[in-house]
Short mmCIF file of C-alpha atoms in Angstrom, two decimals:
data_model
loop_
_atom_site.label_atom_id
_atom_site.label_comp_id
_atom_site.label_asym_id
_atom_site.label_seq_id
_atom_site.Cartn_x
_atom_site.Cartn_y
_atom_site.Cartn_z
CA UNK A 1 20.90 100.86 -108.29
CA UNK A 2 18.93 103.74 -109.52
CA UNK A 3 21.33 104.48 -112.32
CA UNK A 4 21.71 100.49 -113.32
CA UNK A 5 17.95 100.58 -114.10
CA UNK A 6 18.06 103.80 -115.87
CA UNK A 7 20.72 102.63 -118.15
CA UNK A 8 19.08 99.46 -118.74
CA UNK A 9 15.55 101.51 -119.28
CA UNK A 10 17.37 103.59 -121.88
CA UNK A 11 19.14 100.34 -123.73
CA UNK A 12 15.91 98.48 -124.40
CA UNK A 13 14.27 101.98 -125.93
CA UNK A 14 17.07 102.11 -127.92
CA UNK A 15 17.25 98.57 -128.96
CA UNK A 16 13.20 99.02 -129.84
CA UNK A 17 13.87 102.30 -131.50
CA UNK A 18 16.37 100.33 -133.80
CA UNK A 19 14.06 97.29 -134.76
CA UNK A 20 11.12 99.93 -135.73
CA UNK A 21 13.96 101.88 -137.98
CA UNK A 22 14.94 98.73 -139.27
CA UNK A 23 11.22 97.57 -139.97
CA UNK A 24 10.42 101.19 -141.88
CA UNK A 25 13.71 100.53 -144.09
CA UNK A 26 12.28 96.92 -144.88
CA UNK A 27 8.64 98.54 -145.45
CA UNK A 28 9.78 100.79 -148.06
CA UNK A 29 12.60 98.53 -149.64
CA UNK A 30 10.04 95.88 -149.97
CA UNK A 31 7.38 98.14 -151.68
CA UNK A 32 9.62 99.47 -153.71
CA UNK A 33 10.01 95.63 -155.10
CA UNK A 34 6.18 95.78 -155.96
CA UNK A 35 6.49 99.25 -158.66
CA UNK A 36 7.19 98.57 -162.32
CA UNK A 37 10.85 99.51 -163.16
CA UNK A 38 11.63 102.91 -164.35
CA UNK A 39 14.77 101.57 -167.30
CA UNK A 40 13.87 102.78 -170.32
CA UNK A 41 14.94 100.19 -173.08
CA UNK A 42 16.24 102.64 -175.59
CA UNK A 43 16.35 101.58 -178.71
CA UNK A 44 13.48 99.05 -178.25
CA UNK A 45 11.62 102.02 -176.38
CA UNK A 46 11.45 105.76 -177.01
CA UNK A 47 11.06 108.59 -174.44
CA UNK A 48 7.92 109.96 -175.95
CA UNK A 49 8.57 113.73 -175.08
CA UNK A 50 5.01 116.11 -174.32
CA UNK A 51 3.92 118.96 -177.01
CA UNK A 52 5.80 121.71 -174.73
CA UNK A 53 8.84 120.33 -174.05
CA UNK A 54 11.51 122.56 -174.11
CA UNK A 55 15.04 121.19 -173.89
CA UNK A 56 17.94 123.65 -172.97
CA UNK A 57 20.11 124.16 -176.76
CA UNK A 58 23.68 123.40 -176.72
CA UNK A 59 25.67 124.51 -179.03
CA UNK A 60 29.54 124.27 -179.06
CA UNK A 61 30.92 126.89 -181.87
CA UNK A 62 33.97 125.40 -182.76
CA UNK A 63 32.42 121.95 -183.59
CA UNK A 64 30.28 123.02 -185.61
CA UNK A 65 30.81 122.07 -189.05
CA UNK A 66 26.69 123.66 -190.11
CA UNK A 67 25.60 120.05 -191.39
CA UNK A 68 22.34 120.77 -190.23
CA UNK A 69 22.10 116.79 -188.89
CA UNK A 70 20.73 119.10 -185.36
CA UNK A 71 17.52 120.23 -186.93
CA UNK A 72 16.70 116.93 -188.52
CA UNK A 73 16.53 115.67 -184.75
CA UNK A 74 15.52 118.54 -183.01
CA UNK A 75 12.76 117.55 -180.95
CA UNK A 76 11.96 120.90 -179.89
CA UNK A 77 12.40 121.66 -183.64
CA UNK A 78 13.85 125.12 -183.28
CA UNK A 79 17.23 125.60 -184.23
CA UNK A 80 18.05 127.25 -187.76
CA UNK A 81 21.40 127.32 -188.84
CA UNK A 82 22.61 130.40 -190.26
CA UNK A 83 25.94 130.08 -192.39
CA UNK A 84 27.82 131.44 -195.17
CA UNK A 85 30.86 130.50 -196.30
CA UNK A 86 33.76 131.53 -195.21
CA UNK A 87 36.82 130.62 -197.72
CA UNK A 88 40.05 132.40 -196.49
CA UNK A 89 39.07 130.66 -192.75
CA UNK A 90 38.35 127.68 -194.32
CA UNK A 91 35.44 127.10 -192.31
CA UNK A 92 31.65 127.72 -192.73
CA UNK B 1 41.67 17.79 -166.29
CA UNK B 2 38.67 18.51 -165.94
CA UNK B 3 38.04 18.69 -162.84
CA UNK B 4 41.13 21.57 -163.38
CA UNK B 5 39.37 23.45 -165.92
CA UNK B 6 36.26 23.67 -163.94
CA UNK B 7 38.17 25.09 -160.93
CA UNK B 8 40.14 27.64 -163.12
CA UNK B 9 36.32 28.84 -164.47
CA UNK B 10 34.98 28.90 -160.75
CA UNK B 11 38.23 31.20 -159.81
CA UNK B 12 37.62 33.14 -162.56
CA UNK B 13 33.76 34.03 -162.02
CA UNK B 14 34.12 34.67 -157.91
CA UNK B 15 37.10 36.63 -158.96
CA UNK B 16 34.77 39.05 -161.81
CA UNK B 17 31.95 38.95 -158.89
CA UNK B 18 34.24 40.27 -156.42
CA UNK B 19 35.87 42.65 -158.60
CA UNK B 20 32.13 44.07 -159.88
CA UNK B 21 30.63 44.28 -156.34
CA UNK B 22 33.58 46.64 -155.13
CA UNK B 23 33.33 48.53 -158.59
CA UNK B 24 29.38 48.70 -157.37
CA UNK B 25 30.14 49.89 -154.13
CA UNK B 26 32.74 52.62 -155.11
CA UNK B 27 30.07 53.75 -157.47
CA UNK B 28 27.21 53.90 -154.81
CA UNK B 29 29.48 55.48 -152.45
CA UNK B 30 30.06 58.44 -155.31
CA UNK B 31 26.85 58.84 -156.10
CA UNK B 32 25.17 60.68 -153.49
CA UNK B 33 28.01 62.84 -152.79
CA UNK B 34 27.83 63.75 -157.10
CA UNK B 35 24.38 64.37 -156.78
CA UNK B 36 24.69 66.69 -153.78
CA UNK B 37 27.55 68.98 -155.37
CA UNK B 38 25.69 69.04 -158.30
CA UNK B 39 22.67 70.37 -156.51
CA UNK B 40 24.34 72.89 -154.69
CA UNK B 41 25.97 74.11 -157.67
CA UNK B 42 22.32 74.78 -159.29
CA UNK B 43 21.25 76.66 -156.10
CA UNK B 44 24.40 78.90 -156.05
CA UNK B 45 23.62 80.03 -159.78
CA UNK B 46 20.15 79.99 -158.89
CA UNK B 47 21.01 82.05 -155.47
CA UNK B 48 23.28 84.55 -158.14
CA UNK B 49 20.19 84.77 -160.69
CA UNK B 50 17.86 86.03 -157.27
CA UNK B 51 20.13 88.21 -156.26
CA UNK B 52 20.32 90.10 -159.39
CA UNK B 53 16.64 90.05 -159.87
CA UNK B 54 15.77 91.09 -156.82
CA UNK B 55 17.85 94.21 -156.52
CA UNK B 56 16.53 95.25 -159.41
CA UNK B 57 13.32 95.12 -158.49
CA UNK B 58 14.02 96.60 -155.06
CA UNK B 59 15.70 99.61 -156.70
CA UNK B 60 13.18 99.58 -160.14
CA UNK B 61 15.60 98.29 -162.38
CA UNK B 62 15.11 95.83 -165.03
CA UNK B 63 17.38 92.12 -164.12
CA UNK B 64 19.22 90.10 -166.25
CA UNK B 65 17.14 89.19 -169.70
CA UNK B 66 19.48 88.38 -172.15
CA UNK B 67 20.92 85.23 -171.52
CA UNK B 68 18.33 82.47 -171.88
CA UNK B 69 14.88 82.96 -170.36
CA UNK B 70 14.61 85.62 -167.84
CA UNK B 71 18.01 85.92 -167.71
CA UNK B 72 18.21 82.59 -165.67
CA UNK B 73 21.59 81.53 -167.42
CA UNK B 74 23.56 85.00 -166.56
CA UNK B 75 25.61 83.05 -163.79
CA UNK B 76 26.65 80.70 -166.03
CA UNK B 77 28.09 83.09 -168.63
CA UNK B 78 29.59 84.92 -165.26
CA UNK B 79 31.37 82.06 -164.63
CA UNK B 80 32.66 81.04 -168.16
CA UNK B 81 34.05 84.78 -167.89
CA UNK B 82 35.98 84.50 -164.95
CA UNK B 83 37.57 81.24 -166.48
CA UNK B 84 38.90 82.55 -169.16
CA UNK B 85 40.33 85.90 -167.25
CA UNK B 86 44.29 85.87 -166.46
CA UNK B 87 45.59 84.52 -163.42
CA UNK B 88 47.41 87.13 -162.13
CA UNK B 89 49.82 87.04 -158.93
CA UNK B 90 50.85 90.12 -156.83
CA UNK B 91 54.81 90.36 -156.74
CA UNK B 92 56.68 89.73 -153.18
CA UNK B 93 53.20 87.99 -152.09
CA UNK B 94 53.57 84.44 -150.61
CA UNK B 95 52.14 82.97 -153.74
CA UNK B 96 51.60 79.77 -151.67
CA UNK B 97 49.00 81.22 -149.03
CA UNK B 98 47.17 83.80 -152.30
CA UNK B 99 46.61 80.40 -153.86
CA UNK B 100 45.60 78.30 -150.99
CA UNK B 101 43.09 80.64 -149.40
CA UNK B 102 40.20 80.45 -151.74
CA UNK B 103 39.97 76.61 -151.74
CA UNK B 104 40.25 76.54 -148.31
CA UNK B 105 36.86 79.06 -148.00
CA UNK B 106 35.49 76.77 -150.82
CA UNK B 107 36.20 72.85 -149.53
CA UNK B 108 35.22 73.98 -145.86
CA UNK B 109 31.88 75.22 -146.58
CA UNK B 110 30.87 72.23 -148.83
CA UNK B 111 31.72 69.91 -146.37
CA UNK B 112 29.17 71.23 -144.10
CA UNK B 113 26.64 70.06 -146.43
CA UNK B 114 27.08 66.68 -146.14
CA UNK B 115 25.15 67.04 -142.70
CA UNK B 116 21.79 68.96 -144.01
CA UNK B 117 18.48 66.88 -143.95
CA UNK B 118 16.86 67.64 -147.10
CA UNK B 119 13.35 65.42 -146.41
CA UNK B 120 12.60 63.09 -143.79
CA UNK B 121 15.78 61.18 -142.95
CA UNK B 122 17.34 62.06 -146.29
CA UNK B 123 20.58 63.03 -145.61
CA UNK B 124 24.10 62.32 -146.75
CA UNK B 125 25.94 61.29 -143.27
CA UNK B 126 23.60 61.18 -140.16
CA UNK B 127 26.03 62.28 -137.86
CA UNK B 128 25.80 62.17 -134.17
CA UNK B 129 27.11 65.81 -133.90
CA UNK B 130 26.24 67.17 -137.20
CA UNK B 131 25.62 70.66 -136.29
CA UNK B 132 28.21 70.61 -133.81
CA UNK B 133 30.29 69.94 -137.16
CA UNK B 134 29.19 72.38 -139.08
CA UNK B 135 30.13 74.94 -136.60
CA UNK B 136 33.88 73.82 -136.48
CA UNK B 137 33.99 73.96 -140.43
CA UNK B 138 32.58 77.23 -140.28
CA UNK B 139 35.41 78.26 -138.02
CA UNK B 140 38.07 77.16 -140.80
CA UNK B 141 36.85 79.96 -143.87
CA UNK B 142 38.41 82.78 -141.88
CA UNK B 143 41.72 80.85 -142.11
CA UNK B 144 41.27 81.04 -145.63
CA UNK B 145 40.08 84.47 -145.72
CA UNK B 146 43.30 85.65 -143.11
CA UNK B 147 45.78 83.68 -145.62
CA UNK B 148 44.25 85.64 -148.51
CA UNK B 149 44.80 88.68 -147.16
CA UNK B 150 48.21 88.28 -145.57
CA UNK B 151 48.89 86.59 -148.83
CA UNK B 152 48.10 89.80 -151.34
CA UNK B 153 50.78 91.74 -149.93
CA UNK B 154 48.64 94.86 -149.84
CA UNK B 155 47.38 96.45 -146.88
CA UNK B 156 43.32 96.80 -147.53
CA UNK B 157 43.35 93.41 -148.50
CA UNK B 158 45.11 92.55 -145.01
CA UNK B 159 43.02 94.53 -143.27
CA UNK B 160 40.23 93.03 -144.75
CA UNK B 161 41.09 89.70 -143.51
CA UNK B 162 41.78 90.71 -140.17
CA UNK B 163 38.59 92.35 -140.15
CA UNK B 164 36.82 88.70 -141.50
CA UNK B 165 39.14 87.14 -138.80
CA UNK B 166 37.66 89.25 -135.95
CA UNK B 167 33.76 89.52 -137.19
CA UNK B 168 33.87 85.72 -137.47
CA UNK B 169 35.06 85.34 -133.61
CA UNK B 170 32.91 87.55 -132.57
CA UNK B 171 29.35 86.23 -134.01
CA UNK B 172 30.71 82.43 -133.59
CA UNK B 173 29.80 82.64 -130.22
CA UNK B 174 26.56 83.72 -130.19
CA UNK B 175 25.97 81.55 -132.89
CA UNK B 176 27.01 78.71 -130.97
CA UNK B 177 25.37 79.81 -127.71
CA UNK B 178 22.27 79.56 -129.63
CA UNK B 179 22.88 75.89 -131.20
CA UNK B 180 23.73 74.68 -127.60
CA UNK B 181 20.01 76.38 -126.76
CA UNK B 182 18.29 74.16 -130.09
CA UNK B 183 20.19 70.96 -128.84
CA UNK B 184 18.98 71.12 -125.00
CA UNK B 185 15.66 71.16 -126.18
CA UNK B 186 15.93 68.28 -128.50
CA UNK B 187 18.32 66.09 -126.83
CA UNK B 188 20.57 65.69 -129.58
CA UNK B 189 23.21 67.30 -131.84
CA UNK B 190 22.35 65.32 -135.10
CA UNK B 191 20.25 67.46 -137.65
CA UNK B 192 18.14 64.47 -138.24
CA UNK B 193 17.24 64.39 -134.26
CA UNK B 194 16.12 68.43 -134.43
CA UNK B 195 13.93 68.49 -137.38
CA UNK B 196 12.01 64.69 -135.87
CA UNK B 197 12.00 66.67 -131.97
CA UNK B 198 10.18 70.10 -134.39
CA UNK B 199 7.42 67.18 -136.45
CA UNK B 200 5.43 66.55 -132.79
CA UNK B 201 3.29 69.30 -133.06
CA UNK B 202 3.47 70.00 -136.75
CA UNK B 203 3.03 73.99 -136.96
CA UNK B 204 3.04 74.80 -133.22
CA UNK B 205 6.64 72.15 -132.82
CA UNK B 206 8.93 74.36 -134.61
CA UNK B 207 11.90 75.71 -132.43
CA UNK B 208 11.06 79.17 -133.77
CA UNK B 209 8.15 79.18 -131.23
CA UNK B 210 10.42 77.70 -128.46
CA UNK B 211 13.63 80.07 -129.28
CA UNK B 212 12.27 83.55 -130.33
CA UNK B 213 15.43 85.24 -129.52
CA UNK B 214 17.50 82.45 -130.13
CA UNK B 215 15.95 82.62 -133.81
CA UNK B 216 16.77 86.37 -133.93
CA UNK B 217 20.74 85.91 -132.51
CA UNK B 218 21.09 83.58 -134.79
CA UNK B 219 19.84 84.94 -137.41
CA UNK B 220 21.80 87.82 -136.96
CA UNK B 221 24.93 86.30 -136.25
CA UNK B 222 24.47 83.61 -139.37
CA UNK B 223 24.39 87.34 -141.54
CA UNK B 224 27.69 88.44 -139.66
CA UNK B 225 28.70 85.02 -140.43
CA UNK B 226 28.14 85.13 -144.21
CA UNK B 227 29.53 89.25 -144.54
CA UNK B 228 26.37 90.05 -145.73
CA UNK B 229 25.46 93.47 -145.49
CA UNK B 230 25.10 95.71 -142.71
CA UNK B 231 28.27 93.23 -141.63
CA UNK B 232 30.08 93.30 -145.07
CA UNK B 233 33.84 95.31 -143.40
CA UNK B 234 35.73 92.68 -144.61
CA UNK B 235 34.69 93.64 -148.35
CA UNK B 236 34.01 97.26 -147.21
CA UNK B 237 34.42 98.32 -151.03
CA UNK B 238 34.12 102.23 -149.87
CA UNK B 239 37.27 101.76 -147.81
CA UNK B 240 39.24 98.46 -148.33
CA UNK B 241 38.56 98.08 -152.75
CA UNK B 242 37.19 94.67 -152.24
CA UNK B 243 38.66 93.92 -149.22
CA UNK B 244 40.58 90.26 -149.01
CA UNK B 245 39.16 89.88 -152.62
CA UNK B 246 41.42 93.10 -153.97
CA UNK B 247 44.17 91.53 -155.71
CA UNK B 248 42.48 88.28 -156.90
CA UNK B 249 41.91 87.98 -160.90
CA UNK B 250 39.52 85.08 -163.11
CA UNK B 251 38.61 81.96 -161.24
CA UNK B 252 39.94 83.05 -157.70
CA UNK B 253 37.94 85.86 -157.18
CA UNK B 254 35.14 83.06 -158.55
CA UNK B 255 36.24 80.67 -155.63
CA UNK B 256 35.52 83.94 -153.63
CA UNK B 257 32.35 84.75 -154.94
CA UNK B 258 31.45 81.28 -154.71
CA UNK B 259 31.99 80.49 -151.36
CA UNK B 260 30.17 83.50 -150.24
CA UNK B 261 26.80 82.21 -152.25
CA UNK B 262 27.72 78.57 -150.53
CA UNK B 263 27.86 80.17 -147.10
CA UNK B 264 24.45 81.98 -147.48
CA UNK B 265 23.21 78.71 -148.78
CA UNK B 266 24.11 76.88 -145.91
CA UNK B 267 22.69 79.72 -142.85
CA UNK B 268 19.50 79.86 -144.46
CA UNK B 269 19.36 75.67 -144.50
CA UNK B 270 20.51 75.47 -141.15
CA UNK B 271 18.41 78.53 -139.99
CA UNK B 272 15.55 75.88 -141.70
CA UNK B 273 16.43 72.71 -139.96
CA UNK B 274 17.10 74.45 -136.41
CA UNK B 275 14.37 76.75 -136.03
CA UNK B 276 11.66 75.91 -139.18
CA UNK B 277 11.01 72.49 -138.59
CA UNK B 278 13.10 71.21 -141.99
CA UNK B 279 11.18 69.00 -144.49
CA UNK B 280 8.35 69.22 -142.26
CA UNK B 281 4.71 70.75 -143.96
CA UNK B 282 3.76 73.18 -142.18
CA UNK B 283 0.03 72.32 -142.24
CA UNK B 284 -0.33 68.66 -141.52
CA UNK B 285 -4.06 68.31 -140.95
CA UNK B 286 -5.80 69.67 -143.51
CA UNK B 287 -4.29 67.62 -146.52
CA UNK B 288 -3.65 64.66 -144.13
CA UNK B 289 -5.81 61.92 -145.45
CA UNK B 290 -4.66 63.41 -149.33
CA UNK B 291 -1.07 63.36 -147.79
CA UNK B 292 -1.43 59.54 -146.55
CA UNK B 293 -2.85 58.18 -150.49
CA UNK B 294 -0.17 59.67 -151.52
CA UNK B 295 2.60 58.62 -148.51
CA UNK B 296 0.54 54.50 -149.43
CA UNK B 297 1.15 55.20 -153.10
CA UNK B 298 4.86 56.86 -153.84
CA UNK B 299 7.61 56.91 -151.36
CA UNK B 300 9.99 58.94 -154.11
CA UNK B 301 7.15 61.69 -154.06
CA UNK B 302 7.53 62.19 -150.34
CA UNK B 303 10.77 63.01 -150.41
CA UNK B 304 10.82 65.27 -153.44
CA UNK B 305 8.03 66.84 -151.25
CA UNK B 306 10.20 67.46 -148.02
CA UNK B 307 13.38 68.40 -150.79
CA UNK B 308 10.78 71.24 -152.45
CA UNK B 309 9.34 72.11 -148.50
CA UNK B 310 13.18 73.02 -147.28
CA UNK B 311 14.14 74.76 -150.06
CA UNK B 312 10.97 76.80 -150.26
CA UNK B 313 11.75 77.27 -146.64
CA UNK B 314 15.50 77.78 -146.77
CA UNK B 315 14.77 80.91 -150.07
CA UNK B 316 12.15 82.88 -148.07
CA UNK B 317 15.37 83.19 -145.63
CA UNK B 318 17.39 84.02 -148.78
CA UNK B 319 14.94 86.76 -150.03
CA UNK B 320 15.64 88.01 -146.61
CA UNK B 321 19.37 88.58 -146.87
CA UNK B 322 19.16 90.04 -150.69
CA UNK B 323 16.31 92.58 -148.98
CA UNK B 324 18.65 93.10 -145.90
CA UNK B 325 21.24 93.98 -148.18
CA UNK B 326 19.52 96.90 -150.16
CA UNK B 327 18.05 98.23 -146.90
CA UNK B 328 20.44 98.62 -144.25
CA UNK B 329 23.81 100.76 -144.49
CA UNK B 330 27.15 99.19 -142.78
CA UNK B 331 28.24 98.92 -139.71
CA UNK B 332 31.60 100.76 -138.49
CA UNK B 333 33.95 98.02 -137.00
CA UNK B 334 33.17 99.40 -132.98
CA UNK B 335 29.48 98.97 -133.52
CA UNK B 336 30.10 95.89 -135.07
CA UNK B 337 32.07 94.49 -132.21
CA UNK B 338 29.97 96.05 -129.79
CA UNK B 339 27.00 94.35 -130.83
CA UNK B 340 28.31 90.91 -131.07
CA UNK B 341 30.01 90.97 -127.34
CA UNK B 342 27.80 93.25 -125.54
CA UNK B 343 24.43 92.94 -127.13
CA UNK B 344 24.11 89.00 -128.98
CA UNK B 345 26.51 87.52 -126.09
CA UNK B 346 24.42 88.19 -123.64
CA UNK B 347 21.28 87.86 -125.02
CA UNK B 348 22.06 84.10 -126.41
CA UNK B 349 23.64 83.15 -122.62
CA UNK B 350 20.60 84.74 -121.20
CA UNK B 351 18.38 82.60 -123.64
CA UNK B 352 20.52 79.62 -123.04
CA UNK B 353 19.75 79.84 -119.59
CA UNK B 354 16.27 80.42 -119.67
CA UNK B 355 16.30 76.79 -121.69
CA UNK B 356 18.75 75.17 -118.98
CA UNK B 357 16.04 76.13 -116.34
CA UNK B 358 12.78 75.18 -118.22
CA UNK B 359 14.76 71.73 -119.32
CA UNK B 360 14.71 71.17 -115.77
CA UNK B 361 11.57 72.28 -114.27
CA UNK B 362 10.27 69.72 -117.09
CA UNK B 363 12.32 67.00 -115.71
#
């Protein structure tokens, strides 16, 4: 008798621990609904990137045919390209 | 003679009378039924559109925007995509039972329509056990679903329609358990008789007040029902591909896609006319004397009033699944069976007692 109402005691806190779970996951879902959306609509719109950004520099050796299209478009505006031709390697 | 020509002319005119008044009534027989398909063929690209939209703003996307305004006609280029995919057919299937199982999901559901009371008495068949009908029909798309998935000759697929098979047992009961509680209290198993027993009271009549937990097991079970998520397993596209759905190309996996819309469609209008009083408004005295001019004046306007009130009623329920779906994560099969026969079960029986007994202390 005893352990019949325990184990009914402990089924309705879990069944009301489950609907207030189930209300927080609503509550957030739902204000999520309410914030503007975070797509960025590129080309339409730009990332406009702060004064001190500073982007980590990639820069794959073999590719590289020193065309210098990479520091038209820096947007950190660092890179110089340093090249001099190289004629029996047939690369620059 | 002439009296001869004058009988030839009379044969001739009842015989163009008769002939126009059946052509009449075939028409006017048509009609409604036209009218209704059409109707629910809006809401399901409408229900499509919502969906989209509202995911996206629930996870702070941006929803469909291209086609037409607001994106409202991306279901419609959706579906002209899937028509013009290939048919394709899974080798060593039965080709029989992959074809027959979406329009079996499809027919079933739209039948159930026929019974829905859009405004006051506006309905396509008043039928003395209307939602008793739409029950069995409901009971018929898991045939389609198990045929589908036997049919693929693939095993997630088959699993997947076992899975559909079981869920669907399981969460008919409850379902059911709960109808039997609506029709006790309103004498009757015609939809037209439940949402006139909810219009006594106005507000304060609706079964929702009467049937708190009936309103939740159903609720619950009309999600199982639909495979909505958390009770999607027969899809289950982390572990089955897409379930039943798997190996079904272009206008089949449409039928599919359809029929799940249509089924949503249909919970969320019965889950209107059982527990949220139907066409009725929901505040009756304020605009009453503006509500009778207007009930002296139009009759049309009435019932495009009670047509706007159920819907309105029927998509708050819809938000409610999209919302559910983006909130909650699935169910494994156990806890899924588990909480249909040990938890709903006895919860609706308990509930349908609880009516039995206050039906007759009120005797």
């Amino acid at each position: 008798m005893f352990l019949m109402v325990s184990g009914s005691i402990n089924y309705s806190q879990q069944t009301v621990r489950v609907a207030r779970y189930t209300g927080q996951g609503f509550t957030i879902t739902l204000s999520h609904t309410n914030r503007l959306p975070v797509t960025i609509q590129y080309p339409y719109e730009k990332i406009i990137s702060s004064e001190c950004f500073r982007g980590q520099i990639h820069f794959e050796f073999d590719k590289c045919i020193a065309c210098e299209v990479c520091v038209r478009v820096c947007p950190i505006d660092l890179p110089i390209v340093d090249w001099k031709l190289e004629t029996d390697i047939q690369n620059k | 003679m002439i009296i001869y020509l004058t009988e030839i002319q009379d044969i001739h005119f009842f015989f163009r009378l008769e002939s126009f008044k059946e052509i009449y009534g075939i028409i006017w027989v048509f009609a409604p039924i036209l009218i209704l398909i059409l109707g629910i063929t809006i809401s399901v690209l409408a229900i499509v559109w919502l969906e989209r939209e509202i995911s996206a703003g629930i996870q702070q996307r941006i929803g469909p925007e291209y086609t037409g305004p607001f994106g409202v006609l991306q279901a419609l280029a959706d579906g002209t995509k899937l028509l013009f995919k290939e048919n394709l057919i899974p080798s060593r299937g039965d080709i029989r039972l992959f074809s027959i199982g979406p329009s079996i999901s499809v027919i079933s559901i739209i039948i159930s329509y026929s019974v829905i009371p859009f405004g006051y008495n506006f309905v396509l068949s008043d039928l003395n056990i209307g939602v008793f009908l739409w029950i069995a029909i409901s009971s018929i798309a898991p045939i389609g679903l198990l045929m589908s998935g036997y049919g693929s000759n693939n095993k997630y697929s088959f699993l997947g329609g076992l899975r559909a098979a079981a869920q669907s047992i399981s969460y008919e009961i409850p379902l059911t358990l709960c109808v039997l509680s609506i029709s006790l209290l309103s004498n009757s198993l015609s939809t037209v008789d439940i949402v006139d027993a909810q219009s006594k009271y106005g507000f304060w009549g609706w079964n929702l007040w009467r049937q708190p937990m009936g309103f939740i097991v159903f609720l619950i079970s009309s999600l199982a029902e639909c495979e909505r998520l958390p009770f999607d397993l027969p899809e289950a596209e982390e572990e089955l591909v897409a379930g039943y759905q798997t190996e079904y190309s272009g206008i089949k996996f449409g039928l599919f896609y359809v029929a799940s819309y249509l089924n949503l469609f249909i919970s969320s209008l019965f889950v209107t006319v059982l527990y949220f009083g139907g066409s009725n408004i929901s505040i009756p005295y304020i605009f009453v004397s503006d509500f009778f001019e207007i009930n002296q004046t139009y009759g049309v306007f009435v019932t495009i009033i009670g047509i706007f009130i159920t819907l309105a009623k029927t998509y708050l329920f819809l938000f409610l699944s999209i919302a559910t779906r983006w909130t909650l994560p699935r169910l494994r099969i156990d806890q899924l069976l588990n909480l249909g026969w040990k938890f709903l079960l006895p919860i609706s029986l308990g509930n349908l007692l609880l009516t039995t007994s206050s039906q007759l202390f009120s005797l």
